[in-house]
Amino acid sequence: MDALWEAWQQWMMDLRVGGAASLLFRAFFPALVVLGLGAILAIVVWVVSRGPARRARTLLVLGLLEHLVRAGRPIETGLGEVGQTGDRGLGRQLGRLSYWLRCGVPLQTALERERRLLPPEVQAVLRAGLQLGDLPRVLPVCRQLLDRPRSRLLGSMMYVAWVAFGLAPLVSAWILVTGRYIVDHWNQLTGEFGIAQLDYGWWLRWGWLLTAVWFALGVIMLGLILGGPWIRGWMQPARWPWWDAILWRLPWHRKRVLRTFSLVLGTLLDAGMPEAQAVRTAAECTADGMVRLRAVAVEKALAQGQPLPAALRKLEDREELCWRLTNAARTREGFTAALRGWQETLAAQAAAQEQAAVQLALTGLILVSGVWVAGNAWMLFGALVRLVEAAG
């Protein structure tokens, strides 16, 4: 670390006496800093706007499918003709899907080739409808997956997180570079008056490591946000879904996954699909590795002769879904109607819990930043007051 610092000092010294090179560096360095900050802000704005754009694209595809179903037209033919309009607002993914359909590729295969067109949950539900041969039955389920309430503070949380993990490392690096000169001169000045000097040695020794770790966290966060739900496919193995295991610990995520599972399971059971196949398909529609692993245990329990409500205890610890399915089997309304009230409760509880967690996280970040600013102000201005008192 000392060798790197000496090399940096030598490079800065060369710039001071380097004539034209020094002038160019001093002229363009502020512009590069401004451009870097502008690029970070542009990335933040683009990332925040991706969610509504993705949802609008999914609603467009579902609207086209519903229109073709109501009109009684073949879906492959109708979607293939949509791509021939030349409308750029359809997007590249939908244009490529239309191209595959015009080439004679089945809709299910075309959806697998264009995985980024729709969210994984919606794609899995559409594939289940195609397997049933009853696509209109699953289209309302896709709508319900998109109409789930979300916390309004998620956008604010993303901005604050980017300030914490994006801009803060740059500020820390700037403190490391300038603090070496400022603190040394300050200590020389205060040392003449016998005032306690600022102890920045620990920061100068470990600051580079802390800044690197902080910046690495920001890069990882950027990758997770940009990759969206598709990044989990290659980030975790199917037999060890470590990321989904972490998310499963979050109560609002678990409630949303159970809501999706129950939505699809009730629809498939009402359509007459065998129980084991319905459980497997509903687990795939959640796009969650933990649910897929637990669904395997449910299938084994069904193969051993256990009834579906008892087998689903392998999936949910609280057994509320088991109780709901037991009551649904005794009614004539069907599983979908019997589970609707519970699903709405799950969605509302998930939104409330997520909003509370975001508020706590925002409050924590604000408190930490306040303590950091107050500590630096107390240290610097306290030394300044003692310097003035000693000079007087």
PDB file of N, CA and C in Angstrom, residues 255-322:
ATOM      1  N   LYS A 255     -44.562 -14.588   1.059  1.00  0.00           N
ATOM      2  CA  LYS A 255     -46.010 -14.466   0.857  1.00  0.00           C
ATOM      3  C   LYS A 255     -46.337 -14.298  -0.623  1.00  0.00           C
ATOM      4  N   ARG A 256     -45.539 -13.536  -1.353  1.00  0.00           N
ATOM      5  CA  ARG A 256     -45.801 -13.359  -2.783  1.00  0.00           C
ATOM      6  C   ARG A 256     -45.583 -14.667  -3.552  1.00  0.00           C
ATOM      7  N   VAL A 257     -44.572 -15.419  -3.163  1.00  0.00           N
ATOM      8  CA  VAL A 257     -44.329 -16.697  -3.831  1.00  0.00           C
ATOM      9  C   VAL A 257     -45.472 -17.667  -3.557  1.00  0.00           C
ATOM     10  N   LEU A 258     -45.941 -17.719  -2.313  1.00  0.00           N
ATOM     11  CA  LEU A 258     -47.072 -18.590  -1.989  1.00  0.00           C
ATOM     12  C   LEU A 258     -48.337 -18.149  -2.712  1.00  0.00           C
ATOM     13  N   ARG A 259     -48.515 -16.856  -2.884  1.00  0.00           N
ATOM     14  CA  ARG A 259     -49.673 -16.359  -3.632  1.00  0.00           C
ATOM     15  C   ARG A 259     -49.605 -16.823  -5.081  1.00  0.00           C
ATOM     16  N   THR A 260     -48.434 -16.699  -5.700  1.00  0.00           N
ATOM     17  CA  THR A 260     -48.283 -17.154  -7.083  1.00  0.00           C
ATOM     18  C   THR A 260     -48.518 -18.656  -7.190  1.00  0.00           C
ATOM     19  N   PHE A 261     -47.956 -19.415  -6.257  1.00  0.00           N
ATOM     20  CA  PHE A 261     -48.117 -20.870  -6.277  1.00  0.00           C
ATOM     21  C   PHE A 261     -49.582 -21.258  -6.150  1.00  0.00           C
ATOM     22  N   SER A 262     -50.295 -20.636  -5.216  1.00  0.00           N
ATOM     23  CA  SER A 262     -51.699 -20.989  -5.018  1.00  0.00           C
ATOM     24  C   SER A 262     -52.564 -20.554  -6.196  1.00  0.00           C
ATOM     25  N   LEU A 263     -52.237 -19.405  -6.809  1.00  0.00           N
ATOM     26  CA  LEU A 263     -52.984 -18.966  -7.989  1.00  0.00           C
ATOM     27  C   LEU A 263     -52.915 -20.005  -9.102  1.00  0.00           C
ATOM     28  N   VAL A 264     -51.695 -20.428  -9.417  1.00  0.00           N
ATOM     29  CA  VAL A 264     -51.509 -21.377 -10.521  1.00  0.00           C
ATOM     30  C   VAL A 264     -52.041 -22.752 -10.141  1.00  0.00           C
ATOM     31  N   LEU A 265     -51.792 -23.175  -8.904  1.00  0.00           N
ATOM     32  CA  LEU A 265     -52.240 -24.505  -8.485  1.00  0.00           C
ATOM     33  C   LEU A 265     -53.762 -24.615  -8.541  1.00  0.00           C
ATOM     34  N   GLY A 266     -54.474 -23.603  -8.035  1.00  0.00           N
ATOM     35  CA  GLY A 266     -55.927 -23.652  -8.091  1.00  0.00           C
ATOM     36  C   GLY A 266     -56.457 -23.682  -9.511  1.00  0.00           C
ATOM     37  N   THR A 267     -55.837 -22.906 -10.406  1.00  0.00           N
ATOM     38  CA  THR A 267     -56.276 -22.890 -11.804  1.00  0.00           C
ATOM     39  C   THR A 267     -56.056 -24.242 -12.465  1.00  0.00           C
ATOM     40  N   LEU A 268     -54.900 -24.852 -12.224  1.00  0.00           N
ATOM     41  CA  LEU A 268     -54.591 -26.140 -12.853  1.00  0.00           C
ATOM     42  C   LEU A 268     -55.457 -27.258 -12.293  1.00  0.00           C
ATOM     43  N   LEU A 269     -55.730 -27.229 -10.999  1.00  0.00           N
ATOM     44  CA  LEU A 269     -56.599 -28.260 -10.423  1.00  0.00           C
ATOM     45  C   LEU A 269     -58.021 -28.134 -10.944  1.00  0.00           C
ATOM     46  N   ASP A 270     -58.516 -26.905 -11.091  1.00  0.00           N
ATOM     47  CA  ASP A 270     -59.854 -26.717 -11.661  1.00  0.00           C
ATOM     48  C   ASP A 270     -59.910 -27.163 -13.117  1.00  0.00           C
ATOM     49  N   ALA A 271     -58.766 -27.090 -13.817  1.00  0.00           N
ATOM     50  CA  ALA A 271     -58.725 -27.524 -15.218  1.00  0.00           C
ATOM     51  C   ALA A 271     -58.613 -29.034 -15.359  1.00  0.00           C
ATOM     52  N   GLY A 272     -58.450 -29.757 -14.247  1.00  0.00           N
ATOM     53  CA  GLY A 272     -58.393 -31.210 -14.305  1.00  0.00           C
ATOM     54  C   GLY A 272     -57.010 -31.796 -14.432  1.00  0.00           C
ATOM     55  N   MET A 273     -55.966 -31.025 -14.226  1.00  0.00           N
ATOM     56  CA  MET A 273     -54.605 -31.555 -14.306  1.00  0.00           C
ATOM     57  C   MET A 273     -54.340 -32.448 -13.098  1.00  0.00           C
ATOM     58  N   PRO A 274     -53.623 -33.558 -13.268  1.00  0.00           N
ATOM     59  CA  PRO A 274     -53.275 -34.410 -12.122  1.00  0.00           C
ATOM     60  C   PRO A 274     -52.528 -33.634 -11.038  1.00  0.00           C
ATOM     61  N   GLU A 275     -52.722 -34.046  -9.789  1.00  0.00           N
ATOM     62  CA  GLU A 275     -52.195 -33.274  -8.666  1.00  0.00           C
ATOM     63  C   GLU A 275     -50.678 -33.143  -8.708  1.00  0.00           C
ATOM     64  N   ALA A 276     -49.968 -34.233  -8.964  1.00  0.00           N
ATOM     65  CA  ALA A 276     -48.502 -34.174  -8.978  1.00  0.00           C
ATOM     66  C   ALA A 276     -48.001 -33.240 -10.069  1.00  0.00           C
ATOM     67  N   GLN A 277     -48.595 -33.346 -11.252  1.00  0.00           N
ATOM     68  CA  GLN A 277     -48.186 -32.461 -12.347  1.00  0.00           C
ATOM     69  C   GLN A 277     -48.563 -31.015 -12.051  1.00  0.00           C
ATOM     70  N   ALA A 278     -49.712 -30.797 -11.420  1.00  0.00           N
ATOM     71  CA  ALA A 278     -50.128 -29.433 -11.081  1.00  0.00           C
ATOM     72  C   ALA A 278     -49.175 -28.805 -10.066  1.00  0.00           C
ATOM     73  N   VAL A 279     -48.738 -29.574  -9.073  1.00  0.00           N
ATOM     74  CA  VAL A 279     -47.785 -29.054  -8.086  1.00  0.00           C
ATOM     75  C   VAL A 279     -46.463 -28.711  -8.755  1.00  0.00           C
ATOM     76  N   ARG A 280     -45.982 -29.598  -9.637  1.00  0.00           N
ATOM     77  CA  ARG A 280     -44.709 -29.343 -10.320  1.00  0.00           C
ATOM     78  C   ARG A 280     -44.802 -28.106 -11.210  1.00  0.00           C
ATOM     79  N   THR A 281     -45.898 -27.973 -11.942  1.00  0.00           N
ATOM     80  CA  THR A 281     -46.054 -26.819 -12.833  1.00  0.00           C
ATOM     81  C   THR A 281     -46.214 -25.527 -12.043  1.00  0.00           C
ATOM     82  N   ALA A 282     -46.980 -25.563 -10.959  1.00  0.00           N
ATOM     83  CA  ALA A 282     -47.150 -24.362 -10.136  1.00  0.00           C
ATOM     84  C   ALA A 282     -45.832 -23.927  -9.516  1.00  0.00           C
ATOM     85  N   ALA A 283     -44.998 -24.884  -9.119  1.00  0.00           N
ATOM     86  CA  ALA A 283     -43.687 -24.536  -8.573  1.00  0.00           C
ATOM     87  C   ALA A 283     -42.803 -23.893  -9.634  1.00  0.00           C
ATOM     88  N   GLU A 284     -42.865 -24.390 -10.868  1.00  0.00           N
ATOM     89  CA  GLU A 284     -42.088 -23.773 -11.948  1.00  0.00           C
ATOM     90  C   GLU A 284     -42.566 -22.355 -12.227  1.00  0.00           C
ATOM     91  N   CYS A 285     -43.854 -22.108 -12.066  1.00  0.00           N
ATOM     92  CA  CYS A 285     -44.395 -20.776 -12.344  1.00  0.00           C
ATOM     93  C   CYS A 285     -43.960 -19.742 -11.308  1.00  0.00           C
ATOM     94  N   THR A 286     -43.517 -20.171 -10.148  1.00  0.00           N
ATOM     95  CA  THR A 286     -43.031 -19.213  -9.158  1.00  0.00           C
ATOM     96  C   THR A 286     -41.633 -18.713  -9.471  1.00  0.00           C
ATOM     97  N   ALA A 287     -40.881 -19.435 -10.319  1.00  0.00           N
ATOM     98  CA  ALA A 287     -39.487 -19.080 -10.639  1.00  0.00           C
ATOM     99  C   ALA A 287     -38.645 -18.961  -9.378  1.00  0.00           C
ATOM    100  N   ASP A 288     -38.914 -19.803  -8.393  1.00  0.00           N
ATOM    101  CA  ASP A 288     -38.201 -19.772  -7.118  1.00  0.00           C
ATOM    102  C   ASP A 288     -37.607 -21.154  -6.858  1.00  0.00           C
ATOM    103  N   GLY A 289     -36.300 -21.194  -6.608  1.00  0.00           N
ATOM    104  CA  GLY A 289     -35.628 -22.467  -6.408  1.00  0.00           C
ATOM    105  C   GLY A 289     -36.064 -23.192  -5.150  1.00  0.00           C
ATOM    106  N   MET A 290     -36.358 -22.454  -4.081  1.00  0.00           N
ATOM    107  CA  MET A 290     -36.791 -23.088  -2.842  1.00  0.00           C
ATOM    108  C   MET A 290     -38.129 -23.793  -3.020  1.00  0.00           C
ATOM    109  N   VAL A 291     -39.046 -23.168  -3.740  1.00  0.00           N
ATOM    110  CA  VAL A 291     -40.352 -23.789  -3.972  1.00  0.00           C
ATOM    111  C   VAL A 291     -40.199 -25.024  -4.856  1.00  0.00           C
ATOM    112  N   ARG A 292     -39.304 -24.955  -5.848  1.00  0.00           N
ATOM    113  CA  ARG A 292     -39.101 -26.125  -6.705  1.00  0.00           C
ATOM    114  C   ARG A 292     -38.541 -27.307  -5.914  1.00  0.00           C
ATOM    115  N   LEU A 293     -37.609 -27.045  -5.008  1.00  0.00           N
ATOM    116  CA  LEU A 293     -37.069 -28.131  -4.189  1.00  0.00           C
ATOM    117  C   LEU A 293     -38.135 -28.710  -3.265  1.00  0.00           C
ATOM    118  N   ARG A 294     -38.941 -27.863  -2.671  1.00  0.00           N
ATOM    119  CA  ARG A 294     -39.993 -28.358  -1.782  1.00  0.00           C
ATOM    120  C   ARG A 294     -41.098 -29.058  -2.562  1.00  0.00           C
ATOM    121  N   ALA A 295     -41.312 -28.639  -3.807  1.00  0.00           N
ATOM    122  CA  ALA A 295     -42.325 -29.310  -4.623  1.00  0.00           C
ATOM    123  C   ALA A 295     -41.926 -30.754  -4.920  1.00  0.00           C
ATOM    124  N   VAL A 296     -40.625 -31.024  -5.022  1.00  0.00           N
ATOM    125  CA  VAL A 296     -40.167 -32.405  -5.215  1.00  0.00           C
ATOM    126  C   VAL A 296     -40.574 -33.270  -4.028  1.00  0.00           C
ATOM    127  N   ALA A 297     -40.426 -32.718  -2.814  1.00  0.00           N
ATOM    128  CA  ALA A 297     -40.852 -33.455  -1.620  1.00  0.00           C
ATOM    129  C   ALA A 297     -42.364 -33.663  -1.608  1.00  0.00           C
ATOM    130  N   VAL A 298     -43.115 -32.688  -2.096  1.00  0.00           N
ATOM    131  CA  VAL A 298     -44.573 -32.835  -2.174  1.00  0.00           C
ATOM    132  C   VAL A 298     -44.943 -33.945  -3.156  1.00  0.00           C
ATOM    133  N   GLU A 299     -44.269 -34.008  -4.298  1.00  0.00           N
ATOM    134  CA  GLU A 299     -44.544 -35.071  -5.275  1.00  0.00           C
ATOM    135  C   GLU A 299     -44.237 -36.443  -4.696  1.00  0.00           C
ATOM    136  N   LYS A 300     -43.161 -36.558  -3.932  1.00  0.00           N
ATOM    137  CA  LYS A 300     -42.842 -37.845  -3.311  1.00  0.00           C
ATOM    138  C   LYS A 300     -43.921 -38.241  -2.312  1.00  0.00           C
ATOM    139  N   ALA A 301     -44.428 -37.261  -1.562  1.00  0.00           N
ATOM    140  CA  ALA A 301     -45.499 -37.562  -0.610  1.00  0.00           C
ATOM    141  C   ALA A 301     -46.771 -37.995  -1.335  1.00  0.00           C
ATOM    142  N   LEU A 302     -47.077 -37.365  -2.459  1.00  0.00           N
ATOM    143  CA  LEU A 302     -48.246 -37.773  -3.244  1.00  0.00           C
ATOM    144  C   LEU A 302     -48.060 -39.174  -3.806  1.00  0.00           C
ATOM    145  N   ALA A 303     -46.830 -39.499  -4.229  1.00  0.00           N
ATOM    146  CA  ALA A 303     -46.566 -40.835  -4.755  1.00  0.00           C
ATOM    147  C   ALA A 303     -46.717 -41.905  -3.676  1.00  0.00           C
ATOM    148  N   GLN A 304     -46.521 -41.531  -2.417  1.00  0.00           N
ATOM    149  CA  GLN A 304     -46.685 -42.471  -1.309  1.00  0.00           C
ATOM    150  C   GLN A 304     -48.137 -42.629  -0.880  1.00  0.00           C
ATOM    151  N   GLY A 305     -49.052 -41.910  -1.534  1.00  0.00           N
ATOM    152  CA  GLY A 305     -50.469 -42.059  -1.245  1.00  0.00           C
ATOM    153  C   GLY A 305     -51.053 -41.019  -0.319  1.00  0.00           C
ATOM    154  N   GLN A 306     -50.299 -40.010   0.060  1.00  0.00           N
ATOM    155  CA  GLN A 306     -50.842 -38.974   0.930  1.00  0.00           C
ATOM    156  C   GLN A 306     -51.772 -38.064   0.137  1.00  0.00           C
ATOM    157  N   PRO A 307     -52.835 -37.539   0.756  1.00  0.00           N
ATOM    158  CA  PRO A 307     -53.697 -36.569   0.063  1.00  0.00           C
ATOM    159  C   PRO A 307     -52.952 -35.254  -0.159  1.00  0.00           C
ATOM    160  N   LEU A 308     -53.459 -34.470  -1.099  1.00  0.00           N
ATOM    161  CA  LEU A 308     -52.772 -33.227  -1.464  1.00  0.00           C
ATOM    162  C   LEU A 308     -52.627 -32.259  -0.288  1.00  0.00           C
ATOM    163  N   PRO A 309     -53.672 -31.992   0.511  1.00  0.00           N
ATOM    164  CA  PRO A 309     -53.474 -31.059   1.632  1.00  0.00           C
ATOM    165  C   PRO A 309     -52.382 -31.511   2.599  1.00  0.00           C
ATOM    166  N   ALA A 310     -52.308 -32.819   2.870  1.00  0.00           N
ATOM    167  CA  ALA A 310     -51.264 -33.308   3.775  1.00  0.00           C
ATOM    168  C   ALA A 310     -49.888 -33.226   3.127  1.00  0.00           C
ATOM    169  N   ALA A 311     -49.804 -33.491   1.835  1.00  0.00           N
ATOM    170  CA  ALA A 311     -48.510 -33.436   1.151  1.00  0.00           C
ATOM    171  C   ALA A 311     -47.972 -32.015   1.072  1.00  0.00           C
ATOM    172  N   LEU A 312     -48.868 -31.031   0.990  1.00  0.00           N
ATOM    173  CA  LEU A 312     -48.421 -29.638   0.884  1.00  0.00           C
ATOM    174  C   LEU A 312     -47.817 -29.105   2.180  1.00  0.00           C
ATOM    175  N   ARG A 313     -47.857 -29.886   3.259  1.00  0.00           N
ATOM    176  CA  ARG A 313     -47.163 -29.470   4.476  1.00  0.00           C
ATOM    177  C   ARG A 313     -45.651 -29.424   4.269  1.00  0.00           C
ATOM    178  N   LYS A 314     -45.157 -30.143   3.263  1.00  0.00           N
ATOM    179  CA  LYS A 314     -43.731 -30.075   2.933  1.00  0.00           C
ATOM    180  C   LYS A 314     -43.355 -28.722   2.334  1.00  0.00           C
ATOM    181  N   LEU A 315     -44.368 -28.006   1.845  1.00  0.00           N
ATOM    182  CA  LEU A 315     -44.107 -26.734   1.173  1.00  0.00           C
ATOM    183  C   LEU A 315     -44.230 -25.551   2.118  1.00  0.00           C
ATOM    184  N   GLU A 316     -45.291 -25.535   2.922  1.00  0.00           N
ATOM    185  CA  GLU A 316     -45.559 -24.394   3.800  1.00  0.00           C
ATOM    186  C   GLU A 316     -45.515 -24.843   5.247  1.00  0.00           C
ATOM    187  N   ASP A 317     -44.777 -24.127   6.047  1.00  0.00           N
ATOM    188  CA  ASP A 317     -44.607 -24.502   7.451  1.00  0.00           C
ATOM    189  C   ASP A 317     -45.858 -24.231   8.278  1.00  0.00           C
ATOM    190  N   ARG A 318     -46.574 -23.141   7.966  1.00  0.00           N
ATOM    191  CA  ARG A 318     -47.736 -22.770   8.775  1.00  0.00           C
ATOM    192  C   ARG A 318     -48.991 -23.574   8.435  1.00  0.00           C
ATOM    193  N   GLU A 319     -48.959 -24.321   7.351  1.00  0.00           N
ATOM    194  CA  GLU A 319     -50.047 -25.221   6.965  1.00  0.00           C
ATOM    195  C   GLU A 319     -51.347 -24.485   6.665  1.00  0.00           C
ATOM    196  N   GLU A 320     -51.283 -23.195   6.385  1.00  0.00           N
ATOM    197  CA  GLU A 320     -52.511 -22.466   6.070  1.00  0.00           C
ATOM    198  C   GLU A 320     -53.035 -22.859   4.700  1.00  0.00           C
ATOM    199  N   LEU A 321     -52.117 -23.085   3.743  1.00  0.00           N
ATOM    200  CA  LEU A 321     -52.533 -23.522   2.413  1.00  0.00           C
ATOM    201  C   LEU A 321     -53.199 -24.890   2.481  1.00  0.00           C
ATOM    202  N   CYS A 322     -52.694 -25.771   3.333  1.00  0.00           N
ATOM    203  CA  CYS A 322     -53.313 -27.093   3.482  1.00  0.00           C
ATOM    204  C   CYS A 322     -54.755 -26.969   3.972  1.00  0.00           C
TER     205      CYS A 322
END
